[in-house]
Amino acid sequence: MKRVFHHPPRPEKPTMWRSLAELENSPGFESLLQREFPRGADVYKDSGLTKRDFMKLLGASMTLAGVGLTGCRRPEGHLVPFNKGVEWTVPGKFLYYATAMPLRQGAMPLIVGTVDGRPTKIEGNPLHPWSNGGTDAFAQASVLDLYDPNRSKAIKEGGVEVGADAFEKFLKGLADSGAEGLAFLVERKNSPTRERLRADLEKKYPGVIWCEYEPLGTQETDKAIAASFGPGMRLIPKFERADVIVALDSEFLSGSDKGVGFARGFFPRRNPDQKGAPMNRLYVVENHYTGTGGLADHRYRCKASLIGEFTRQLGGKVAGLTRDASLASFIDACPKTAATFDEAWLAECAGDLFANPGRSVVTVGEQQPGWVQILVFAINRTLGNVGTTILGVNTGEKPSASISDLAAAIKTGAVKTLFILGGNPAYNAPADLDFSSLLAKVAQSIHLGLFEDETAKLCRWHVPAAHFLEAWSDVTSYEGTYSVVQPMILPLWNGISELEIVAQLAGRAKPQGPELVRETFAHRFEANGEKWNSVLREGFAPGSEWPEVPLSFNAAQAIAKMKDAKPAADGLELVFLQSSSVDDGRYASNSWLQETPDFETKVTWDNVALLSPATASKLGIKANNFGPIYQVAEKFGNDIDFDIVADLIEIKSAGRSIAAAAFVAPGHADDSISLALGYGRTGVSALMENVGFNAYPLRSTEALRFLTGVEVKPTGKTYPLAQTQEHRSMEGRDLFREGTLERYEHDPKFAQTMGMDGHIPPNISLYSHPPLTSQEQWGMTVDLNTCLGCNACVVACQSENNVPVVGKEQVRNNRDMAWIRIDRYFAGEAEDPEMLAQPVMCQHCENAPCETVCPVNATVHSEDG
């Protein structure tokens, strides 16, 4: 496994480290390493049981179980949707179905394996033209949400359980009465059938309000594209055509909505052996380390609130090189600050873009202000990228009201009946809207959701939602390919889909199967039953993506949209991040994701406030979360049961405040704090209780990505963290191998000569076994040029092998159960290092000591290994 770079960002033989404690090689770090081995077992103060005692109790409990079971009756369970075998099934053998997982801006095409009528494993659809068979951690873990025992199981009115007939009677009464003051608040689903039913609703109920809200949505980008290229347009970057890519606060490879499709074009160009095209170069400007930033050839630390100013100065240099007067006018229209950046970095980046006309892509994060988006469009146009590496399609999507529009309508009393179909606005709506109070002003509020969450408790009606594996629907992927969402199982707890509710309100009978989707399919493709069956089998309609349309940049309208833009305020900023574990909070009840370490921090079961070492020092944050263990022991005593504590800080703005655990993060921008959304929830399920810190109370309609001018101070309290980074240390062995493109071209096998003291010692096995000389051999390699630490493989392994979670307390005791992991290394100085991803797989090598003692024979090999 090796990684190839364009340019060496540091010396060829760097010292690699996984934490600041390892970099310091402190006594505390040595103490931590010793705790992984039996001689440190006495540190743990668990139950006091020895292994012998444990086996005695285990034997006694099994004896009691054997006696007790003779008088027990097997509990009833309604999990399998059929109780008689059908001709196409073989007990214990997988049946595979194609479906798709709806996402904010598209869909994840999937193949789902089922056993005896139960979905058990999810994989990507390798036939799909957008995803190429890729998935992400959220898709891999979504099957656990299906079986979550905390899911809502009953329809409730006023907090009291009622039957399904009572809700259907309520829907019929609304439809018959005309439903004056009707409004909908929905998640973005990209479903053609839902759009068709929406049109029926708008005909039946003139004045109905249809609002789409996503906490991590694309409102700023949508407005900027509409002003620059026209309504309904979408820009599709073709990374496979780009020699140079500049990402400005843009995690374009890691986003689940589009990242799988973008990776399909980007990663082949990272192959140094590709024919016919040079290896691409990636420039990344960001405030905290992302997986995309870890792959960068050149990375620059920058506050999120200064991305606009950085883009303005970069655009100025591009305008100077190209002598484009139009781009210069956009530069002049931008708000200006006094911030300065590395002139050499800016000049090199602008020069590289100028040297590759029509063969570059400049991309910006979708929650950056609209004027920054428009400026990036103007830069791409000047560079000749529009129409070559950036294509346009017309989605035909109708605009929707914003959640601010809905809030205003509720305040005026215009909303009498509000359907909240998915989503949790009482928890994640912008704080300045005070949406929880607004719900009390609505006479009839109906919530459809997987859980009885914060919003469900404030609504008159709550209805259990069907999981996407339980209900028919359809969806389009980011570039427009039509897919059918095919259920694998009947709703386990009588869940209802949003299509069923919308259809009944539109005056239709309650659908019993795929008829709504089939109507849309037939209308769109004029198709017969044979083509429908083909789409169900393959999972999508080939050739159904939106056709490319010419992009016409409306410079006058775009520049007019920038006139009210304001410069970012000085001072400390708070940046709101998408969580790699719980997204915006929607996966907070998923234990697989909660226990999967965040790649940058390796923290599980929590979110943390990231800040640079310099900022931590300036704020007086002394309890360094990477710091020596002996300092923790001095503070808490020798019988501590956790490794890392962090200072608890208070973050305050405009009279509102939150608490968070401070975490010193190498490579983070100074005067900037980053905090993931989706945590700090209470009263929903035990898995969410006391997990992390809620950042939403500081997030407003004017501060969706970042909030400037915040006040931060330590509270004097500390908070324990479960961090896996120091587990399984390599004891000084540099497992990671990397080199420059020039070195690789000179010596393609350089990685085989790298190691401690410049050589790799021979492998000496403790076991004797027959040589693996079969013609077919099991094996796997990971190209480090394409690994960004997304954790999809980690969660997939947990799902496929049913690996248990152990909880935060046991993770703190180094007892996580993951079979594979992704180590995160740093190299260079602590303030601005390089970040490296190293997957460590269970390789079934027949040499591991675990193989001979595995109690469940998980490592038994076939003759071919």
Coordinates of N, CA and C in Angstrom, one line a residue, residues 565-697:
A565 N -23.8 42.0 -0.4 CA -22.9 41.2 0.3 C -22.1 42.0 1.4
K566 N -21.9 41.4 2.5 CA -21.2 42.0 3.6 C -19.9 41.3 3.9
P567 N -18.8 42.0 4.3 CA -17.6 41.3 4.6 C -17.8 40.6 6.0
A568 N -16.9 39.5 6.2 CA -17.0 38.8 7.4 C -16.4 39.6 8.6
A569 N -17.0 39.5 9.7 CA -16.5 40.2 10.9 C -15.3 39.6 11.4
D570 N -14.5 40.4 12.1 CA -13.2 39.9 12.7 C -13.6 39.1 14.0
G571 N -12.6 38.5 14.5 CA -12.7 37.8 15.8 C -12.8 36.3 15.6
L572 N -13.2 35.6 16.7 CA -13.3 34.2 16.7 C -14.5 33.7 16.0
E573 N -14.5 32.7 15.2 CA -15.6 32.1 14.5 C -16.0 30.7 15.0
L574 N -17.2 30.4 14.8 CA -17.7 29.0 15.1 C -18.2 28.5 13.8
V575 N -17.7 27.3 13.3 CA -18.1 26.7 12.1 C -18.9 25.5 12.3
F576 N -20.0 25.3 11.7 CA -20.9 24.2 11.9 C -20.6 23.1 10.8
L577 N -20.3 21.9 11.3 CA -19.9 20.8 10.4 C -21.0 19.8 10.3
Q578 N -20.9 19.1 9.2 CA -21.7 17.8 9.0 C -20.9 16.7 9.8
S579 N -21.6 16.0 10.6 CA -21.0 14.9 11.4 C -20.8 13.7 10.5
S580 N -19.6 13.1 10.6 CA -19.3 11.9 9.9 C -20.0 10.7 10.5
S581 N -20.6 10.9 11.7 CA -21.2 9.8 12.4 C -22.7 9.9 12.3
V582 N -23.3 11.0 12.6 CA -24.8 11.2 12.7 C -25.3 12.1 11.7
D583 N -24.5 12.6 10.7 CA -24.9 13.6 9.7 C -25.4 14.8 10.3
D584 N -26.7 15.2 10.2 CA -27.2 16.4 10.9 C -28.0 16.0 12.1
G585 N -27.9 14.8 12.5 CA -28.6 14.3 13.7 C -29.5 13.2 13.4
R586 N -29.8 12.9 12.1 CA -30.8 11.9 11.7 C -30.3 10.5 12.0
Y587 N -29.0 10.2 12.2 CA -28.5 8.9 12.5 C -28.1 8.8 14.0
A588 N -28.6 9.6 14.8 CA -28.1 9.7 16.2 C -28.5 8.4 17.0
S589 N -29.4 7.6 16.5 CA -29.8 6.4 17.2 C -29.1 5.2 16.6
N590 N -28.2 5.4 15.7 CA -27.5 4.3 15.0 C -26.2 4.0 15.8
S591 N -26.1 2.9 16.5 CA -25.0 2.6 17.4 C -23.7 2.3 16.5
W592 N -23.9 1.7 15.3 CA -22.7 1.4 14.5 C -22.0 2.7 14.2
L593 N -22.8 3.7 13.8 CA -22.2 5.0 13.4 C -21.6 5.7 14.6
Q594 N -22.4 5.7 15.7 CA -21.9 6.4 16.9 C -20.5 5.8 17.4
E595 N -20.3 4.5 17.2 CA -19.1 4.0 17.7 C -18.0 4.0 16.7
T596 N -18.3 4.4 15.4 CA -17.2 4.5 14.4 C -16.5 5.8 14.6
P597 N -15.1 5.7 14.8 CA -14.4 6.9 15.1 C -14.4 7.9 14.0
D598 N -14.6 9.2 14.4 CA -14.4 10.2 13.4 C -13.0 10.2 12.9
F599 N -12.8 10.3 11.6 CA -11.5 10.1 11.0 C -10.5 11.1 11.5
E600 N -10.9 12.4 11.6 CA -9.9 13.4 12.0 C -9.5 13.3 13.4
T601 N -10.5 13.1 14.3 CA -10.2 13.1 15.7 C -10.1 11.8 16.4
K602 N -10.7 10.7 15.7 CA -10.8 9.4 16.2 C -11.6 9.3 17.5
V603 N -12.5 10.3 17.7 CA -13.4 10.3 18.9 C -14.7 9.6 18.5
T604 N -15.2 8.8 19.5 CA -16.5 8.1 19.3 C -17.5 8.6 20.3
W605 N -18.7 8.4 20.0 CA -19.8 8.7 20.9 C -19.9 10.2 21.4
D606 N -19.3 11.1 20.7 CA -19.3 12.5 21.0 C -18.9 13.3 19.8
N607 N -19.3 14.6 19.9 CA -18.7 15.6 19.0 C -17.8 16.5 19.9
V608 N -16.9 17.1 19.3 CA -15.9 18.0 20.0 C -15.7 19.3 19.3
A609 N -15.4 20.3 20.0 CA -15.1 21.6 19.5 C -13.6 21.7 19.1
L610 N -13.3 21.6 17.8 CA -12.0 21.6 17.2 C -11.4 23.0 17.2
L611 N -10.1 23.1 17.6 CA -9.4 24.4 17.5 C -7.9 24.1 17.4
S612 N -7.2 25.1 16.9 CA -5.8 24.9 16.7 C -5.0 25.0 18.0
P613 N -3.7 24.4 18.0 CA -2.9 24.6 19.2 C -2.7 26.0 19.6
A614 N -2.5 26.9 18.7 CA -2.3 28.3 19.0 C -3.5 29.0 19.6
T615 N -4.7 28.6 19.0 CA -5.9 29.2 19.6 C -6.2 28.6 21.0
A616 N -5.9 27.4 21.2 CA -6.1 26.8 22.5 C -5.2 27.5 23.6
S617 N -4.0 27.7 23.2 CA -3.1 28.4 24.1 C -3.6 29.8 24.4
K618 N -4.1 30.5 23.4 CA -4.5 31.9 23.5 C -5.8 32.0 24.5
L619 N -6.6 30.9 24.4 CA -7.8 30.9 25.2 C -7.6 30.3 26.6
G620 N -6.4 29.8 26.8 CA -6.1 29.3 28.2 C -6.7 27.9 28.4
I621 N -6.8 27.1 27.3 CA -7.3 25.8 27.5 C -6.1 24.9 27.7
K622 N -6.0 24.4 29.0 CA -4.8 23.7 29.4 C -4.9 22.2 29.3
A623 N -6.1 21.7 29.5 CA -6.2 20.2 29.5 C -6.1 19.7 28.0
N624 N -4.9 19.5 27.5 CA -4.7 19.1 26.1 C -5.3 17.7 25.9
N625 N -6.3 17.6 25.0 CA -6.9 16.3 24.9 C -5.9 15.2 24.3
F626 N -4.8 15.7 23.6 CA -3.8 14.7 23.2 C -2.7 14.6 24.2
G627 N -2.9 15.2 25.4 CA -1.8 15.4 26.3 C -1.4 14.2 27.1
P628 N -0.4 14.3 27.9 CA 0.1 13.2 28.7 C -0.9 12.6 29.6
I629 N -0.9 11.2 29.7 CA -1.8 10.5 30.5 C -1.5 10.7 32.0
Y630 N -0.2 10.9 32.3 CA 0.1 11.0 33.7 C -0.5 12.3 34.4
Q631 N -0.7 13.4 33.5 CA -1.4 14.5 34.1 C -2.8 14.2 34.4
V632 N -3.5 13.4 33.6 CA -4.8 13.0 33.9 C -4.9 12.2 35.2
A633 N -3.9 11.3 35.3 CA -3.9 10.4 36.5 C -3.7 11.3 37.8
E634 N -2.8 12.3 37.7 CA -2.6 13.1 38.8 C -3.9 13.9 39.2
K635 N -4.7 14.2 38.3 CA -5.9 15.0 38.5 C -7.1 14.1 39.1
F636 N -7.1 12.8 38.5 CA -8.3 12.0 38.9 C -7.9 10.8 39.7
G637 N -6.6 10.6 40.0 CA -6.2 9.4 40.7 C -5.8 8.3 39.8
N638 N -5.2 7.3 40.3 CA -4.6 6.2 39.5 C -5.6 5.2 39.0
D639 N -6.9 5.2 39.6 CA -7.9 4.3 39.1 C -8.8 4.9 38.1
I640 N -8.3 5.8 37.3 CA -9.2 6.3 36.2 C -9.5 5.3 35.2
D641 N -10.7 5.4 34.6 CA -11.1 4.4 33.6 C -11.3 5.0 32.2
F642 N -10.6 6.1 32.0 CA -10.6 6.7 30.7 C -9.2 7.3 30.4
D643 N -9.0 7.5 29.1 CA -7.7 8.0 28.7 C -7.5 9.5 28.5
I644 N -8.6 10.1 28.0 CA -8.5 11.5 27.6 C -9.6 12.3 28.2
V645 N -9.2 13.5 28.8 CA -10.2 14.4 29.2 C -10.0 15.7 28.4
A646 N -11.0 16.5 28.3 CA -11.0 17.7 27.5 C -11.5 18.8 28.4
D647 N -11.0 20.0 28.2 CA -11.6 21.2 28.9 C -13.0 21.4 28.3
L648 N -14.0 21.7 29.2 CA -15.3 22.1 28.8 C -15.3 23.6 28.6
I649 N -15.7 24.0 27.5 CA -15.7 25.5 27.2 C -17.2 25.9 27.0
E650 N -17.4 27.2 27.2 CA -18.6 27.9 26.9 C -18.5 28.7 25.6
I651 N -19.4 28.6 24.6 CA -19.3 29.4 23.4 C -20.6 30.2 23.4
K652 N -20.5 31.5 23.3 CA -21.6 32.4 23.5 C -21.7 33.4 22.3
S653 N -22.9 33.7 21.9 CA -23.2 34.7 20.9 C -24.6 35.2 21.0
A654 N -24.8 36.5 21.0 CA -26.1 37.2 20.9 C -27.0 36.7 22.0
G655 N -26.5 36.5 23.2 CA -27.3 36.1 24.3 C -27.6 34.6 24.4
R656 N -27.1 33.8 23.5 CA -27.3 32.4 23.5 C -25.9 31.7 23.7
S657 N -25.9 30.6 24.4 CA -24.6 29.9 24.7 C -24.8 28.4 24.7
I658 N -23.7 27.7 24.4 CA -23.7 26.3 24.4 C -22.4 25.9 25.1
A659 N -22.3 24.6 25.6 CA -21.1 24.1 26.1 C -20.6 23.0 25.2
A660 N -19.3 22.8 25.2 CA -18.7 21.8 24.3 C -17.3 21.4 24.9
A661 N -16.9 20.2 24.5 CA -15.5 19.8 24.9 C -14.5 20.3 23.9
A662 N -13.5 21.0 24.3 CA -12.5 21.5 23.4 C -11.5 20.4 23.1
F663 N -11.1 20.4 21.8 CA -10.2 19.3 21.3 C -9.2 20.0 20.4
V664 N -7.9 19.9 20.7 CA -6.8 20.5 20.0 C -6.6 19.6 18.7
A665 N -6.7 20.3 17.5 CA -6.7 19.5 16.3 C -5.5 20.1 15.4
P666 N -4.5 19.3 15.1 CA -3.4 19.7 14.2 C -4.0 20.1 12.9
G667 N -3.5 21.1 12.3 CA -3.9 21.5 10.9 C -5.2 22.4 10.9
H668 N -5.7 22.7 12.1 CA -6.9 23.6 12.1 C -6.5 25.0 12.0
A669 N -7.4 25.8 11.4 CA -7.1 27.3 11.2 C -7.2 28.0 12.6
D670 N -6.3 29.0 12.7 CA -6.3 29.8 14.0 C -7.6 30.7 14.0
D671 N -8.0 31.0 15.3 CA -9.1 31.9 15.5 C -10.4 31.3 14.9
S672 N -10.5 30.0 14.9 CA -11.6 29.3 14.4 C -11.9 28.1 15.2
I673 N -13.2 27.8 15.5 CA -13.6 26.6 16.2 C -14.7 25.9 15.3
S674 N -14.5 24.6 15.2 CA -15.4 23.8 14.4 C -16.2 22.8 15.3
L675 N -17.5 22.7 15.1 CA -18.3 21.8 15.9 C -19.3 21.1 15.0
A676 N -19.4 19.8 15.1 CA -20.3 19.0 14.3 C -21.7 19.1 14.8
L677 N -22.7 19.1 13.9 CA -24.1 19.1 14.3 C -24.6 17.7 14.6
G678 N -25.8 17.7 15.2 CA -26.5 16.4 15.3 C -26.4 15.7 16.7
Y679 N -25.7 16.4 17.7 CA -25.5 15.7 19.0 C -26.3 16.5 20.0
G680 N -26.1 16.0 21.3 CA -26.8 16.7 22.4 C -28.3 16.5 22.5
R681 N -28.8 15.4 22.1 CA -30.2 15.2 22.1 C -30.6 14.4 23.3
T682 N -31.8 14.7 23.8 CA -32.3 14.0 25.0 C -33.8 13.6 24.8
G683 N -34.2 12.6 25.6 CA -35.5 12.2 25.6 C -36.1 11.4 24.4
V684 N -35.2 10.9 23.5 CA -35.6 10.2 22.3 C -35.3 8.7 22.5
S685 N -34.0 8.4 22.7 CA -33.6 7.0 22.9 C -32.4 7.0 23.8
A686 N -32.1 5.9 24.4 CA -31.0 5.8 25.3 C -29.7 6.0 24.6
L687 N -29.6 5.7 23.3 CA -28.4 5.8 22.5 C -28.0 7.3 22.3
M688 N -29.0 8.2 22.3 CA -28.8 9.6 22.1 C -28.5 10.3 23.4
E689 N -28.9 9.7 24.5 CA -28.9 10.5 25.8 C -27.5 10.8 26.2
N690 N -27.2 12.0 26.6 CA -25.9 12.5 27.1 C -24.8 12.1 26.1
V691 N -25.0 12.2 24.8 CA -24.0 12.0 23.8 C -23.7 13.3 23.1
G692 N -22.6 13.9 23.4 CA -22.2 15.1 22.7 C -22.9 16.4 23.1
F693 N -22.7 17.4 22.2 CA -23.2 18.8 22.5 C -24.0 19.3 21.4
N694 N -25.1 20.0 21.7 CA -26.0 20.5 20.7 C -25.5 21.9 20.2
A695 N -25.1 21.9 18.9 CA -24.7 23.2 18.3 C -25.8 24.0 17.7
Y696 N -27.0 23.5 17.5 CA -28.0 24.2 16.8 C -28.5 25.5 17.5
P697 N -28.4 25.6 18.9 CA -28.9 26.8 19.5 C -28.1 28.1 19.1

